[in-house]
Short mmCIF file of C-alpha atoms and ligand atoms in Angstrom, two decimals:
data_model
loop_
_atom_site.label_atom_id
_atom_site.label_comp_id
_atom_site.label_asym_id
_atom_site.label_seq_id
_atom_site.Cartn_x
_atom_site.Cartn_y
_atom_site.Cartn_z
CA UNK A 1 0.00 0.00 0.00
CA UNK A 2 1.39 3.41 -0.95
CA UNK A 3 0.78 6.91 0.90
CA UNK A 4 -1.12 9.06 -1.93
CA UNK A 5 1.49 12.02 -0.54
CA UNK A 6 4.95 11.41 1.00
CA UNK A 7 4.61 13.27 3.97
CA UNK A 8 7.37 15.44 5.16
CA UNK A 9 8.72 15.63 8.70
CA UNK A 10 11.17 18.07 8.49
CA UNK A 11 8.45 20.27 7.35
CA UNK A 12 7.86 20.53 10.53
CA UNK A 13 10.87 21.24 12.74
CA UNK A 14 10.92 24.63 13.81
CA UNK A 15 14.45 26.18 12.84
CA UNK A 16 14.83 29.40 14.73
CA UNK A 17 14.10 30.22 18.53
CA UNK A 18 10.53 31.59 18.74
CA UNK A 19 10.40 34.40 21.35
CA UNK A 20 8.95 33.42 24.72
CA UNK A 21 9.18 34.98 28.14
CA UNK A 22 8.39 32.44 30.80
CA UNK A 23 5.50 33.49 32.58
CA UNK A 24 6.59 30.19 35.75
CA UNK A 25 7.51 27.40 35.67
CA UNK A 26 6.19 25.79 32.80
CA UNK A 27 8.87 25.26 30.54
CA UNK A 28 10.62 22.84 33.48
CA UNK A 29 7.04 21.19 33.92
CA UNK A 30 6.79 20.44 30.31
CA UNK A 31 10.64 19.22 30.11
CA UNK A 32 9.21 16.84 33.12
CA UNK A 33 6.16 15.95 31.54
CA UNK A 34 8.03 15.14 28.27
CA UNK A 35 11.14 12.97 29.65
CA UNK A 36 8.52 10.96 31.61
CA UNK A 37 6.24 10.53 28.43
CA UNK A 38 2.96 12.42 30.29
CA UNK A 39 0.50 13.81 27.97
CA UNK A 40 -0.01 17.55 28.37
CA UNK A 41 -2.85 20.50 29.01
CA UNK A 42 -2.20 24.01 28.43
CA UNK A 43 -5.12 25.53 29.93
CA UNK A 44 -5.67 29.46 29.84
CA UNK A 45 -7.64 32.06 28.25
CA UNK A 46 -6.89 32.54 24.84
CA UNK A 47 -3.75 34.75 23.18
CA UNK A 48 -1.63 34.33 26.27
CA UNK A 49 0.77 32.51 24.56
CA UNK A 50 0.01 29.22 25.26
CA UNK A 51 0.45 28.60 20.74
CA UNK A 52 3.92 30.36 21.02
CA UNK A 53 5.03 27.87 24.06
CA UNK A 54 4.59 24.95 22.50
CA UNK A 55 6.53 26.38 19.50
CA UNK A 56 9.29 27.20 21.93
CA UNK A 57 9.43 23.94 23.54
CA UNK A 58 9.59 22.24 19.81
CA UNK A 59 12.22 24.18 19.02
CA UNK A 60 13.95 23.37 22.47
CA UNK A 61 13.14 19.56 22.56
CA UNK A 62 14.07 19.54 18.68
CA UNK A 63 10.96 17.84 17.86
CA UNK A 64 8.65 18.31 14.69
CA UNK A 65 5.12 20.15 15.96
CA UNK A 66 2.02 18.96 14.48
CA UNK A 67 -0.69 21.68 15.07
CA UNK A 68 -4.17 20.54 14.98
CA UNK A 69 -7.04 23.76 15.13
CA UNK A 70 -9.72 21.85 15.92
CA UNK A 71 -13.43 22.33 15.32
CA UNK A 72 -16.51 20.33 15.19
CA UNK A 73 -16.02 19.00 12.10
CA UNK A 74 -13.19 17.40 12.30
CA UNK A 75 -13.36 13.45 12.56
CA UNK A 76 -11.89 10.53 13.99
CA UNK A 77 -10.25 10.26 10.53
CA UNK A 78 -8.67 13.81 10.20
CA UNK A 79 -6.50 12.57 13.31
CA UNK A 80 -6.17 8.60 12.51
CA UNK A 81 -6.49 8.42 9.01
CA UNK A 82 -8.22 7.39 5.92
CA UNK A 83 -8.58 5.90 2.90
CA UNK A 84 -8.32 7.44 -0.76
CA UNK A 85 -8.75 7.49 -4.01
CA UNK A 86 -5.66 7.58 -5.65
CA UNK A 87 -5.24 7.05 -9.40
CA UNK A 88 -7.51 4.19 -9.33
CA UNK A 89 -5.78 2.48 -6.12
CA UNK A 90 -7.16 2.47 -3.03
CA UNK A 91 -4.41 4.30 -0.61
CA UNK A 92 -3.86 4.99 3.22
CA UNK A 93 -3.08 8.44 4.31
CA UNK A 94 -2.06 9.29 8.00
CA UNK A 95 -3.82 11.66 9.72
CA UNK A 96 -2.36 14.65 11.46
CA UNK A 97 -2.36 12.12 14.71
CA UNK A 98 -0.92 9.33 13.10
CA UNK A 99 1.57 11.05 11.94
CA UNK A 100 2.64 12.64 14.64
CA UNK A 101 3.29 9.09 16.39
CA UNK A 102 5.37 7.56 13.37
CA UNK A 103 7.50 10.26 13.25
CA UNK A 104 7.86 11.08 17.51
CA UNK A 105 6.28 14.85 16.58
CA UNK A 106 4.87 16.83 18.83
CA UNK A 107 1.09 16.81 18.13
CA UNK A 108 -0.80 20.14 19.58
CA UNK A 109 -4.53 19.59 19.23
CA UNK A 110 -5.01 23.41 19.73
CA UNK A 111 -9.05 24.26 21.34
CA UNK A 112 -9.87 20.67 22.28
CA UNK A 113 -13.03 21.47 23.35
CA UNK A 114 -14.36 22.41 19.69
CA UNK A 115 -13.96 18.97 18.65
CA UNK A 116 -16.59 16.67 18.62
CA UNK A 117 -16.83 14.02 22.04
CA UNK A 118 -16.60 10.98 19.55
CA UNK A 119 -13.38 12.50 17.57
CA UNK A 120 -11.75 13.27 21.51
CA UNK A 121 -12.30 9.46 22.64
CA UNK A 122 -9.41 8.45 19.92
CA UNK A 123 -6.59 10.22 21.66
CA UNK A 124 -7.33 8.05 25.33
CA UNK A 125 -5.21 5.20 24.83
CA UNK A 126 -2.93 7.26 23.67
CA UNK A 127 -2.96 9.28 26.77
CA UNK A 128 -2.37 6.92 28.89
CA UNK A 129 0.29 4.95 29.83
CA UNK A 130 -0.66 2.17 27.11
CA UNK A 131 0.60 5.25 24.46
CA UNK A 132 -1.02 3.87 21.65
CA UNK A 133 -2.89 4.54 18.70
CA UNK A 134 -5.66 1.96 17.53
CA UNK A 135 -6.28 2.51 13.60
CA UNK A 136 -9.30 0.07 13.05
CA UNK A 137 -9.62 0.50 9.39
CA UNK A 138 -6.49 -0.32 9.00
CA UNK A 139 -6.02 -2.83 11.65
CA UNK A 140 -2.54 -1.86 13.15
CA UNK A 141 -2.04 -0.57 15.97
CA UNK A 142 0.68 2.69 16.59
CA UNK A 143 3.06 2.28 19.64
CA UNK A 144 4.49 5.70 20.42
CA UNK A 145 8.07 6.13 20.65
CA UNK A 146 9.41 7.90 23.72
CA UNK A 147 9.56 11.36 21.50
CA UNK A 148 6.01 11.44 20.53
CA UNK A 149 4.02 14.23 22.83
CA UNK A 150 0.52 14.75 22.92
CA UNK A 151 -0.44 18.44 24.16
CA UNK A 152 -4.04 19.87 24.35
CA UNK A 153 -4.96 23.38 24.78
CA UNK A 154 -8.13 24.71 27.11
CA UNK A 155 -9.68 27.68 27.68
CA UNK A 156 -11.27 27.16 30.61
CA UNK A 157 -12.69 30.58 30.43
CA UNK A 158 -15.76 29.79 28.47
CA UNK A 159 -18.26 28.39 31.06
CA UNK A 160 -20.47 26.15 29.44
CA UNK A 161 -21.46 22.75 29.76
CA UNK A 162 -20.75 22.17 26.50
CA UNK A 163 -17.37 23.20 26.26
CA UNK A 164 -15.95 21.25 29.08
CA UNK A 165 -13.76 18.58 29.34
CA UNK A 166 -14.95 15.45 29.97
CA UNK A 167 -13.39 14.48 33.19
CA UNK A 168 -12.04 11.13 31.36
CA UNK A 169 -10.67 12.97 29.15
CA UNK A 170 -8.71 15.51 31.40
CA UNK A 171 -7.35 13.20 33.90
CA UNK A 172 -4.93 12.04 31.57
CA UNK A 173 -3.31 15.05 31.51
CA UNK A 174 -0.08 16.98 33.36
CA UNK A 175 -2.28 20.47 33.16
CA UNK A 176 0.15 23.62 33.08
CA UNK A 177 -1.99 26.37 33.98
CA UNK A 178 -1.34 29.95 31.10
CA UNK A 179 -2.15 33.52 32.01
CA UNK A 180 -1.92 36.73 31.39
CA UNK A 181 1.74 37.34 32.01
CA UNK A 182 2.21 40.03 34.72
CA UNK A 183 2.36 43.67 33.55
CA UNK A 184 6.28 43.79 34.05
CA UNK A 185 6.49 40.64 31.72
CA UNK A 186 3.70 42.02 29.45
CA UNK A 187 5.45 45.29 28.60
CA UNK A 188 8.49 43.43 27.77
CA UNK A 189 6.70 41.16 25.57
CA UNK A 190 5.29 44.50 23.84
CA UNK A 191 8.73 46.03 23.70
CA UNK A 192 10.32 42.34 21.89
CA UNK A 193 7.26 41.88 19.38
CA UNK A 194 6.49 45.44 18.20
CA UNK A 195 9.68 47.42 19.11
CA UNK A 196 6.72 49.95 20.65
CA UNK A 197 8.40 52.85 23.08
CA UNK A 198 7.87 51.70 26.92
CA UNK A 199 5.89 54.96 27.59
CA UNK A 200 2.86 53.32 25.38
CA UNK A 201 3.70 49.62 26.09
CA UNK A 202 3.19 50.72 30.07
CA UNK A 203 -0.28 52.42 28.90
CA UNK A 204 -1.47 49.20 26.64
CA UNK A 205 -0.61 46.87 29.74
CA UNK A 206 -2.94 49.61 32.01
CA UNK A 207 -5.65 49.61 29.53
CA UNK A 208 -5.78 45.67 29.02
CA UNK A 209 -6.15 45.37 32.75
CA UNK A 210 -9.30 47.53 33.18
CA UNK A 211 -10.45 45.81 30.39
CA UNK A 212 -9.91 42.32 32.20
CA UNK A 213 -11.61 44.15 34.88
CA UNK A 214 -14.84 43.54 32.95
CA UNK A 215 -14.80 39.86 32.48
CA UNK A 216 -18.27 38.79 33.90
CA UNK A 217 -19.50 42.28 34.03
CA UNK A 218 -20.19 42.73 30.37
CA UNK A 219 -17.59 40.54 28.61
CA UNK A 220 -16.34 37.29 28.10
CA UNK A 221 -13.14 37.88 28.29
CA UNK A 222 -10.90 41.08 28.47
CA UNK A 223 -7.55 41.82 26.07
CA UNK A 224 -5.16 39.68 25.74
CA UNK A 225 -1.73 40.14 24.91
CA UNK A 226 -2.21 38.85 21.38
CA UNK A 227 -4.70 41.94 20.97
CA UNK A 228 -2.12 44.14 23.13
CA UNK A 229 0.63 42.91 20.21
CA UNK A 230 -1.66 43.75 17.36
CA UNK A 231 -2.26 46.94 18.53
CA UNK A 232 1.08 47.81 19.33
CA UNK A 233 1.74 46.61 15.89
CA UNK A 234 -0.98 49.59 14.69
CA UNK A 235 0.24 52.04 16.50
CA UNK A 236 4.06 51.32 15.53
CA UNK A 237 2.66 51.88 11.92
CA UNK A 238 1.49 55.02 12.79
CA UNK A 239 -2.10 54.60 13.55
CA UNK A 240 -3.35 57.15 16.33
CA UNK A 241 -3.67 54.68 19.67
CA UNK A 242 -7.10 56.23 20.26
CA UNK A 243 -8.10 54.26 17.07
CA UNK A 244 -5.78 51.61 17.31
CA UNK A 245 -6.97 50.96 20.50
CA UNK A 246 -10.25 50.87 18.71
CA UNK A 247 -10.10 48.59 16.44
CA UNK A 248 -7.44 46.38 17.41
CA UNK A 249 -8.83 45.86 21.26
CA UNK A 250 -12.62 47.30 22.10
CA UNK A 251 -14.54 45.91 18.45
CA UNK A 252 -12.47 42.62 18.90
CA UNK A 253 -13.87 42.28 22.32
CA UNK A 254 -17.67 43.05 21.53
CA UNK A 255 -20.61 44.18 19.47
CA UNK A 256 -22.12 45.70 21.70
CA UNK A 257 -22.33 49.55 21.39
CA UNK A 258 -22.49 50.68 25.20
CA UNK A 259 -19.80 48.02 26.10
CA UNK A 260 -17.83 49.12 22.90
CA UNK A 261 -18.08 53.31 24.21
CA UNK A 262 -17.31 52.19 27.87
CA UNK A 263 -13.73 50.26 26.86
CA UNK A 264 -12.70 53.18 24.58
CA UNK A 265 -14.00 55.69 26.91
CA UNK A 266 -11.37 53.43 29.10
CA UNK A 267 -8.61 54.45 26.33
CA UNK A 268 -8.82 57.82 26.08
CA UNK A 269 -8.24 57.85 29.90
CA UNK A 270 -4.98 56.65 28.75
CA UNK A 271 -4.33 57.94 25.63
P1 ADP B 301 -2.84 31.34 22.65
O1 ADP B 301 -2.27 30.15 21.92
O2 ADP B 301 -2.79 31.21 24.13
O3 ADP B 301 -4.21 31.73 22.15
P2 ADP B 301 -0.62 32.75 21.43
O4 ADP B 301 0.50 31.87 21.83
O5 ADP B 301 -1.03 32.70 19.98
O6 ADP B 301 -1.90 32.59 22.35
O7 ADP B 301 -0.20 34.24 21.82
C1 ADP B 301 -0.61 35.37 21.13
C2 ADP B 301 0.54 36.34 20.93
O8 ADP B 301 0.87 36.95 22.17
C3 ADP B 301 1.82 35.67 20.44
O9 ADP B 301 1.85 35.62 19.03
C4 ADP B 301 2.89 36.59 21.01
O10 ADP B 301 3.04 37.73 20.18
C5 ADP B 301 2.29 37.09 22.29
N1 ADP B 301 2.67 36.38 23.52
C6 ADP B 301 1.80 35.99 24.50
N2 ADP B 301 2.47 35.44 25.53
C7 ADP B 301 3.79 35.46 25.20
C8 ADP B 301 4.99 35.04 25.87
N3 ADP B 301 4.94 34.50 27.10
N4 ADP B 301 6.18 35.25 25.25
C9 ADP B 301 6.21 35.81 24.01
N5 ADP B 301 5.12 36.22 23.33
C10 ADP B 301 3.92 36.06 23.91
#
């Protein structure tokens, strides 16, 4: 049987150091996790770097990273495999899981809670200590190697039944809890991504904290530091921050009008 398309591992080795300011102790933890072949959880609220962490530790570990977004399509067969078509043949092809365990990748199925309960239930044997993958159509069964990783990322921000995580699910895991770095740690992350002057880095930290202020009063969630970067990035362009501020932080956070006048209101405190 032949794979329709050779797939590529070094594809997915990431060459240079991604930028990441430790926000604890979780690059140790993972190290841990990894030399004792634990499955891990990144929980946090979203675009607090827990996507540029796992890049680092790829880098660090010098393993290939196999990103999975997930969503509610996506099937037992986007992660095992399938098969296809292929010039008249019949032909396997991995999926993204299975070929993270052939090759000892890193596989980072990023939002696990979007994916469906029946696509989740594939990746418990391979979360526990049994670390393997059962492809049925294809009756083999995938033993991991010691450098294959399995890492999930959680926003346990959300609070809805439906986008928990089944407790069977999440006791497999070695959870490393993500946050908001603190505003020292913040600014410096401005300063390194967007070469912004410290002055308005110190003011973007302020105004993402009042805005976190408002979880639960109004919003889901408040700025994060990926909106923080972006509008750093604005501004650095030459955008006013009033407007920056505008569009890169207050309409990503909401529709709503009075919410939207009460967070720039917020800014031009600042700014
Ligand atoms: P998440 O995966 O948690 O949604 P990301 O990792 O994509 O968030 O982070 C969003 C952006 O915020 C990154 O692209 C980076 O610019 C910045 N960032 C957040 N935390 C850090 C950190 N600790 N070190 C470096 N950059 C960070």
């Amino acid at each position: 049987m032949t794979q329709a398309r050779a797939f590529k591992p070094e594809e997915y080795y990431i060459e240079q150091e991604p930028y990441y300011e430790p926000i604890g102790k979780e690059i140790e933890l993972f190290e841990a996790a990894y030399q004792h072949q634990l499955p891990v959880l990144l929980k946090g609220p979203t675009g607090c770097g827990k996507t540029r962490f796992i890049e680092y530790m790829a880098w660090r570990l010098k393993r290939p990273l196999i990103t999975v977004s997930c969503h509610d399509d996506l099937t037992a067969s986007d992660l095992v495999g399938r098969f296809l078509i292929h010039g008249g043949n019949t032909v396997w092809v991995d999926g993204a899981l299975a070929r993270a365990v052939r090759h000892g990748a890193i596989c980072y199925l990023d939002e696990i809670v979007e994916a469906r309960k029946d696509t989740t239930v594939v990746i418990h044997p391979l979360a526990d200590d049994r670390r393997v993958l059962p492809m049925d159509k294809l009756g083999e069964l995938l033993t991991c190697p010691p450098e294959f990783c399995l890492a999930l990322s959680y926003n346990p921000g959300y609070q809805s039944v439906l986008k928990e995580l089944k407790q069977s699910t999440r006791q497999r895991f070695v959870a490393l809890e993500f946050d908001y770095p603190n505003p020292d740690v913040e600014r410096k992350i401005l300063l390194a991504e967007t070469g912004i002057s410290a002055t308005i880095a110190d003011k973007l930290v302020k105004f993402a904290q009042m805005t976190r202020n408002l979880k639960g009063n109004g919003l889901d969630e408040g700025a994060s530091t990926r909106l923080l970067v972006h509008c750093a990035i604005l501004i650095v362009a030459g955008i006013e921050p009033m407007i920056a501020c505008r569009s890169a932080i207050a309409q990503a956070l909401t529709d709503d009008t009075e919410m939207l006048k009460a967070i720039v209101e917020l800014s031009s405190a600042l700014f």
